């Protein structure tokens, strides 16, 4: 099937990056709230990595979207500002406003994690951080869900037009958000922290890694349900899903790239490190190499999931005329 | 329905009464709505098109006149004619399927537009795009089940058939209708039961494209062949569709 894609790599990257950012924001705010004390909570160090990561991919993703616009390509550099002149029920319109709010909140939220943040004394910084984290959790979830609704809103694209795509993107966003946070943490954390910090570091790592295994399990279940229901129906949806089933154009990328490399292998490796603590209460520790490689592989898998879904939706359409 | 007819009858009577003052009105496809306007009634036309494929010879005059009317950029088409070849020799046929924007009553493209750059006009039911507002996000192009939209490579905005609204507002028929040598295209007011298009739709079996999408198209076909290589009507036989567009396949 030779077809020009309306939404190409910038949109794929945007859906992936916005997911990572939204996931990191939600996860960071959640574990921060879970960790207790505002100043020196249990997970505050890990939440800091997530908070600093979150706004970056969201903003890069939004920037990429502008490059994909037809108006930008023909030299109308600022025409995209028309998005801010209206608000209607188009998922893209709601998403625009939602993303704008999320970007602002995530930037301010990250700012409250700066030690000695200029212009923000601690007695203001800590309450602000707590309030913003209550805002950041729903905003991150909403942003992640929105990336799926954006695709799901069109009956003309049978591959996308399913409520489960948004759920798949949400779970993938949380999983890749955790992976992004763990990756940044693995790259920048101190080699020999003091015992207290090291203990918290290990507990946060265990919480996130265990959550990630659970999320990947959910993701596999959603993928199974998506394929099963699509395959059991007849007509356009069945035809559409056949591109990722055996013999389809995108089958190798989907099964090898998304399912095996992106989900199964990282979940297995993460399980190897979780199970001893889960069953025998041993200490949770991960070698730095694994700490870096596993989240990186999860991120690659998340990107390939977006790639497969975005391309599959565009090379398939309604059956008949 | 009878109410509608009664209203139309009243408006015609008023029109005849007022005809002395509006003698300049000539015969045109839009005569009925004009009559209503002249009579001061609130008749709102809802434009549609009927394509009678018994009269279509696949000559592409409609496509060419559309290109000329709008100076549609190379590689893009607002109006096009598909050829459907099917069967094995000697049992073969070739059918034609002229395509254009369906100006749906439930336009998906309008629902997804984030800037309000495309809408269905209340005054005549034409689905239009405002190139000054459109940012070229291509959402509508993906949302259209008929692939009627494209990105205009010069303006970078969504573009499509607009039923020649500049001609229709002057009482003329769209360019493709004007150019059709077989008079296969009938344009008119679907709200007026006395219009030629309404009468023909009432008297003939008509179909629309992809009616299962629920878009309620306003372009109707008589004797259309709905065969699609992926569809349910190809009966397992050889089917080839030539779209005569830049992308050779329907999508």
PDB file of C-alpha atoms in Angstrom, chain B residues 21-197:
ATOM      1  CA  UNK B  21     -41.899  43.946  -9.593  1.00  0.00           C
ATOM      2  CA  UNK B  22     -39.246  41.297 -10.043  1.00  0.00           C
ATOM      3  CA  UNK B  23     -39.499  40.589 -13.724  1.00  0.00           C
ATOM      4  CA  UNK B  24     -35.721  40.706 -14.034  1.00  0.00           C
ATOM      5  CA  UNK B  25     -35.472  37.257 -12.475  1.00  0.00           C
ATOM      6  CA  UNK B  26     -34.316  34.867 -15.166  1.00  0.00           C
ATOM      7  CA  UNK B  27     -34.598  31.117 -15.328  1.00  0.00           C
ATOM      8  CA  UNK B  28     -31.769  29.484 -13.449  1.00  0.00           C
ATOM      9  CA  UNK B  29     -31.028  26.464 -11.318  1.00  0.00           C
ATOM     10  CA  UNK B  30     -31.473  28.573  -8.223  1.00  0.00           C
ATOM     11  CA  UNK B  31     -34.806  29.989  -9.367  1.00  0.00           C
ATOM     12  CA  UNK B  32     -36.885  28.440  -6.601  1.00  0.00           C
ATOM     13  CA  UNK B  33     -34.885  29.893  -3.680  1.00  0.00           C
ATOM     14  CA  UNK B  34     -34.778  33.203  -5.516  1.00  0.00           C
ATOM     15  CA  UNK B  35     -38.522  33.133  -5.773  1.00  0.00           C
ATOM     16  CA  UNK B  36     -38.747  32.572  -2.058  1.00  0.00           C
ATOM     17  CA  UNK B  37     -36.339  35.394  -1.377  1.00  0.00           C
ATOM     18  CA  UNK B  38     -38.253  37.727  -3.637  1.00  0.00           C
ATOM     19  CA  UNK B  39     -41.456  36.790  -1.877  1.00  0.00           C
ATOM     20  CA  UNK B  40     -39.866  37.602   1.456  1.00  0.00           C
ATOM     21  CA  UNK B  41     -40.389  34.142   2.949  1.00  0.00           C
ATOM     22  CA  UNK B  42     -37.788  32.405   5.060  1.00  0.00           C
ATOM     23  CA  UNK B  43     -37.013  29.660   2.578  1.00  0.00           C
ATOM     24  CA  UNK B  44     -33.469  28.424   3.127  1.00  0.00           C
ATOM     25  CA  UNK B  45     -32.019  26.419   0.285  1.00  0.00           C
ATOM     26  CA  UNK B  46     -30.021  23.315   1.012  1.00  0.00           C
ATOM     27  CA  UNK B  47     -27.910  22.598  -2.007  1.00  0.00           C
ATOM     28  CA  UNK B  48     -27.176  19.114  -3.216  1.00  0.00           C
ATOM     29  CA  UNK B  49     -26.126  17.303  -6.329  1.00  0.00           C
ATOM     30  CA  UNK B  50     -27.431  14.275  -8.142  1.00  0.00           C
ATOM     31  CA  UNK B  51     -25.154  12.396 -10.531  1.00  0.00           C
ATOM     32  CA  UNK B  52     -26.999  10.209 -13.010  1.00  0.00           C
ATOM     33  CA  UNK B  53     -24.432   7.622 -14.051  1.00  0.00           C
ATOM     34  CA  UNK B  54     -26.617   6.372 -16.875  1.00  0.00           C
ATOM     35  CA  UNK B  55     -25.625   9.596 -18.589  1.00  0.00           C
ATOM     36  CA  UNK B  56     -21.949   9.733 -17.564  1.00  0.00           C
ATOM     37  CA  UNK B  57     -19.381   8.801 -20.225  1.00  0.00           C
ATOM     38  CA  UNK B  58     -16.276   9.336 -18.062  1.00  0.00           C
ATOM     39  CA  UNK B  59     -14.977  12.243 -20.159  1.00  0.00           C
ATOM     40  CA  UNK B  60     -13.430  14.198 -17.241  1.00  0.00           C
ATOM     41  CA  UNK B  61     -14.993  17.468 -18.432  1.00  0.00           C
ATOM     42  CA  UNK B  62     -16.125  18.067 -14.827  1.00  0.00           C
ATOM     43  CA  UNK B  63     -12.606  17.523 -13.468  1.00  0.00           C
ATOM     44  CA  UNK B  64     -11.081  19.812 -16.085  1.00  0.00           C
ATOM     45  CA  UNK B  65     -13.641  22.592 -15.655  1.00  0.00           C
ATOM     46  CA  UNK B  66     -13.111  22.420 -11.887  1.00  0.00           C
ATOM     47  CA  UNK B  67      -9.354  22.709 -12.349  1.00  0.00           C
ATOM     48  CA  UNK B  68      -9.894  25.724 -14.597  1.00  0.00           C
ATOM     49  CA  UNK B  69     -12.462  27.363 -12.327  1.00  0.00           C
ATOM     50  CA  UNK B  70     -10.276  27.316  -9.233  1.00  0.00           C
ATOM     51  CA  UNK B  71      -6.802  26.996 -10.694  1.00  0.00           C
ATOM     52  CA  UNK B  72      -6.422  23.905  -8.513  1.00  0.00           C
ATOM     53  CA  UNK B  73      -2.676  23.275  -8.053  1.00  0.00           C
ATOM     54  CA  UNK B  74      -0.970  20.488  -9.975  1.00  0.00           C
ATOM     55  CA  UNK B  75      -1.408  17.117  -8.266  1.00  0.00           C
ATOM     56  CA  UNK B  76      -4.532  18.101  -6.346  1.00  0.00           C
ATOM     57  CA  UNK B  77      -8.168  17.514  -7.287  1.00  0.00           C
ATOM     58  CA  UNK B  78     -11.394  18.955  -5.953  1.00  0.00           C
ATOM     59  CA  UNK B  79     -13.439  16.942  -8.410  1.00  0.00           C
ATOM     60  CA  UNK B  80     -12.353  13.703 -10.041  1.00  0.00           C
ATOM     61  CA  UNK B  81     -13.717  10.707 -11.930  1.00  0.00           C
ATOM     62  CA  UNK B  82     -12.901   7.170 -10.895  1.00  0.00           C
ATOM     63  CA  UNK B  83     -12.950   4.260 -13.318  1.00  0.00           C
ATOM     64  CA  UNK B  84     -13.984   0.881 -11.977  1.00  0.00           C
ATOM     65  CA  UNK B  85     -12.955  -2.092 -14.096  1.00  0.00           C
ATOM     66  CA  UNK B  86     -14.144  -5.521 -13.119  1.00  0.00           C
ATOM     67  CA  UNK B  87     -14.679  -9.055 -14.331  1.00  0.00           C
ATOM     68  CA  UNK B  88     -12.773 -11.484 -16.553  1.00  0.00           C
ATOM     69  CA  UNK B  89     -13.051 -11.511 -20.311  1.00  0.00           C
ATOM     70  CA  UNK B  90     -15.618 -11.708 -21.851  1.00  0.00           C
ATOM     71  CA  UNK B  91     -17.725 -10.754 -18.841  1.00  0.00           C
ATOM     72  CA  UNK B  92     -16.256  -7.361 -18.109  1.00  0.00           C
ATOM     73  CA  UNK B  93     -17.413  -3.828 -17.472  1.00  0.00           C
ATOM     74  CA  UNK B  94     -16.107  -0.388 -16.838  1.00  0.00           C
ATOM     75  CA  UNK B  95     -18.095   2.004 -14.692  1.00  0.00           C
ATOM     76  CA  UNK B  96     -17.479   5.648 -13.900  1.00  0.00           C
ATOM     77  CA  UNK B  97     -17.814   7.301 -10.526  1.00  0.00           C
ATOM     78  CA  UNK B  98     -17.460  11.093 -10.464  1.00  0.00           C
ATOM     79  CA  UNK B  99     -16.404  12.242  -6.999  1.00  0.00           C
ATOM     80  CA  UNK B 100     -16.506  15.510  -5.101  1.00  0.00           C
ATOM     81  CA  UNK B 101     -17.135  16.788  -1.592  1.00  0.00           C
ATOM     82  CA  UNK B 102     -20.441  15.368  -0.360  1.00  0.00           C
ATOM     83  CA  UNK B 103     -21.341  18.489   1.654  1.00  0.00           C
ATOM     84  CA  UNK B 104     -22.592  16.123   4.342  1.00  0.00           C
ATOM     85  CA  UNK B 105     -25.365  17.029   6.732  1.00  0.00           C
ATOM     86  CA  UNK B 106     -23.191  15.634   9.531  1.00  0.00           C
ATOM     87  CA  UNK B 107     -19.732  16.661   8.380  1.00  0.00           C
ATOM     88  CA  UNK B 108     -16.962  14.938  10.338  1.00  0.00           C
ATOM     89  CA  UNK B 109     -14.424  17.421   9.007  1.00  0.00           C
ATOM     90  CA  UNK B 110     -16.276  20.263  10.726  1.00  0.00           C
ATOM     91  CA  UNK B 111     -16.463  18.377  14.032  1.00  0.00           C
ATOM     92  CA  UNK B 112     -12.694  17.984  14.280  1.00  0.00           C
ATOM     93  CA  UNK B 113     -11.566  21.434  13.073  1.00  0.00           C
ATOM     94  CA  UNK B 114      -9.745  23.075  15.998  1.00  0.00           C
ATOM     95  CA  UNK B 115      -9.821  26.636  14.656  1.00  0.00           C
ATOM     96  CA  UNK B 116     -13.367  26.881  13.281  1.00  0.00           C
ATOM     97  CA  UNK B 117     -11.930  27.336   9.792  1.00  0.00           C
ATOM     98  CA  UNK B 118     -14.438  24.982   8.205  1.00  0.00           C
ATOM     99  CA  UNK B 119     -18.180  24.942   8.718  1.00  0.00           C
ATOM    100  CA  UNK B 120     -21.479  24.071   7.095  1.00  0.00           C
ATOM    101  CA  UNK B 121     -23.136  27.292   6.005  1.00  0.00           C
ATOM    102  CA  UNK B 122     -26.549  27.749   7.539  1.00  0.00           C
ATOM    103  CA  UNK B 123     -27.860  29.729   4.612  1.00  0.00           C
ATOM    104  CA  UNK B 124     -27.340  27.064   1.955  1.00  0.00           C
ATOM    105  CA  UNK B 125     -25.768  23.942   3.488  1.00  0.00           C
ATOM    106  CA  UNK B 126     -22.462  24.280   1.653  1.00  0.00           C
ATOM    107  CA  UNK B 127     -19.436  23.081   3.641  1.00  0.00           C
ATOM    108  CA  UNK B 128     -16.752  25.735   3.228  1.00  0.00           C
ATOM    109  CA  UNK B 129     -13.140  26.286   4.287  1.00  0.00           C
ATOM    110  CA  UNK B 130     -11.790  29.700   5.226  1.00  0.00           C
ATOM    111  CA  UNK B 131      -8.160  29.660   4.101  1.00  0.00           C
ATOM    112  CA  UNK B 132      -7.443  32.769   6.196  1.00  0.00           C
ATOM    113  CA  UNK B 133      -8.228  30.867   9.406  1.00  0.00           C
ATOM    114  CA  UNK B 134      -7.083  27.330   8.521  1.00  0.00           C
ATOM    115  CA  UNK B 135      -3.657  26.439   9.896  1.00  0.00           C
ATOM    116  CA  UNK B 136      -3.223  23.264   7.849  1.00  0.00           C
ATOM    117  CA  UNK B 137      -3.260  20.714  10.678  1.00  0.00           C
ATOM    118  CA  UNK B 138      -4.746  18.100   8.291  1.00  0.00           C
ATOM    119  CA  UNK B 139      -7.154  16.811  10.927  1.00  0.00           C
ATOM    120  CA  UNK B 140     -10.149  17.311   8.590  1.00  0.00           C
ATOM    121  CA  UNK B 141      -8.341  15.545   5.743  1.00  0.00           C
ATOM    122  CA  UNK B 142      -7.982  12.456   7.919  1.00  0.00           C
ATOM    123  CA  UNK B 143     -11.522  12.759   9.274  1.00  0.00           C
ATOM    124  CA  UNK B 144     -13.206  12.886   5.846  1.00  0.00           C
ATOM    125  CA  UNK B 145     -14.375   9.374   4.882  1.00  0.00           C
ATOM    126  CA  UNK B 146     -14.443  10.423   1.223  1.00  0.00           C
ATOM    127  CA  UNK B 147     -10.904  11.732   0.853  1.00  0.00           C
ATOM    128  CA  UNK B 148     -12.464  14.884  -0.564  1.00  0.00           C
ATOM    129  CA  UNK B 149      -9.947  17.200   1.089  1.00  0.00           C
ATOM    130  CA  UNK B 150      -6.299  17.887   0.421  1.00  0.00           C
ATOM    131  CA  UNK B 151      -3.625  20.313   1.516  1.00  0.00           C
ATOM    132  CA  UNK B 152      -3.318  23.084  -1.009  1.00  0.00           C
ATOM    133  CA  UNK B 153       0.433  23.191  -1.653  1.00  0.00           C
ATOM    134  CA  UNK B 154       0.381  26.937  -2.323  1.00  0.00           C
ATOM    135  CA  UNK B 155      -1.615  28.175   0.667  1.00  0.00           C
ATOM    136  CA  UNK B 156      -0.771  25.250   2.970  1.00  0.00           C
ATOM    137  CA  UNK B 157      -4.407  25.058   4.041  1.00  0.00           C
ATOM    138  CA  UNK B 158      -7.148  22.467   3.654  1.00  0.00           C
ATOM    139  CA  UNK B 159      -8.953  22.756   0.345  1.00  0.00           C
ATOM    140  CA  UNK B 160     -11.889  21.031  -1.298  1.00  0.00           C
ATOM    141  CA  UNK B 161     -14.968  21.429  -3.504  1.00  0.00           C
ATOM    142  CA  UNK B 162     -17.229  24.255  -2.327  1.00  0.00           C
ATOM    143  CA  UNK B 163     -20.081  23.667  -4.802  1.00  0.00           C
ATOM    144  CA  UNK B 164     -18.765  26.756  -6.649  1.00  0.00           C
ATOM    145  CA  UNK B 165     -20.356  28.997  -4.053  1.00  0.00           C
ATOM    146  CA  UNK B 166     -19.180  32.102  -5.953  1.00  0.00           C
ATOM    147  CA  UNK B 167     -21.199  30.940  -8.983  1.00  0.00           C
ATOM    148  CA  UNK B 168     -24.170  29.564  -7.054  1.00  0.00           C
ATOM    149  CA  UNK B 169     -24.596  32.835  -5.145  1.00  0.00           C
ATOM    150  CA  UNK B 170     -24.959  34.532  -8.536  1.00  0.00           C
ATOM    151  CA  UNK B 171     -27.680  32.124  -9.609  1.00  0.00           C
ATOM    152  CA  UNK B 172     -25.366  30.008 -11.781  1.00  0.00           C
ATOM    153  CA  UNK B 173     -24.811  26.283 -11.529  1.00  0.00           C
ATOM    154  CA  UNK B 174     -21.417  24.905 -10.406  1.00  0.00           C
ATOM    155  CA  UNK B 175     -18.740  24.724 -13.052  1.00  0.00           C
ATOM    156  CA  UNK B 176     -18.764  20.920 -13.282  1.00  0.00           C
ATOM    157  CA  UNK B 177     -22.519  20.891 -13.819  1.00  0.00           C
ATOM    158  CA  UNK B 178     -22.159  23.519 -16.499  1.00  0.00           C
ATOM    159  CA  UNK B 179     -19.461  21.510 -18.280  1.00  0.00           C
ATOM    160  CA  UNK B 180     -21.127  18.096 -18.143  1.00  0.00           C
ATOM    161  CA  UNK B 181     -21.895  17.186 -21.758  1.00  0.00           C
ATOM    162  CA  UNK B 182     -24.245  14.346 -20.860  1.00  0.00           C
ATOM    163  CA  UNK B 183     -26.191  16.443 -18.349  1.00  0.00           C
ATOM    164  CA  UNK B 184     -25.409  13.736 -15.837  1.00  0.00           C
ATOM    165  CA  UNK B 185     -25.024  16.259 -13.028  1.00  0.00           C
ATOM    166  CA  UNK B 186     -28.081  17.932 -11.585  1.00  0.00           C
ATOM    167  CA  UNK B 187     -27.549  20.668  -9.014  1.00  0.00           C
ATOM    168  CA  UNK B 188     -30.275  22.242  -6.970  1.00  0.00           C
ATOM    169  CA  UNK B 189     -32.150  22.892  -3.765  1.00  0.00           C
ATOM    170  CA  UNK B 190     -32.999  19.766  -1.796  1.00  0.00           C
ATOM    171  CA  UNK B 191     -35.312  21.786   0.455  1.00  0.00           C
ATOM    172  CA  UNK B 192     -37.562  22.675  -2.457  1.00  0.00           C
ATOM    173  CA  UNK B 193     -39.727  19.664  -3.385  1.00  0.00           C
ATOM    174  CA  UNK B 194     -40.438  21.219  -6.777  1.00  0.00           C
ATOM    175  CA  UNK B 195     -36.773  21.507  -7.782  1.00  0.00           C
ATOM    176  CA  UNK B 196     -35.547  19.208 -10.521  1.00  0.00           C
ATOM    177  CA  UNK B 197     -33.119  17.463  -8.157  1.00  0.00           C
TER     178      UNK B 197
END
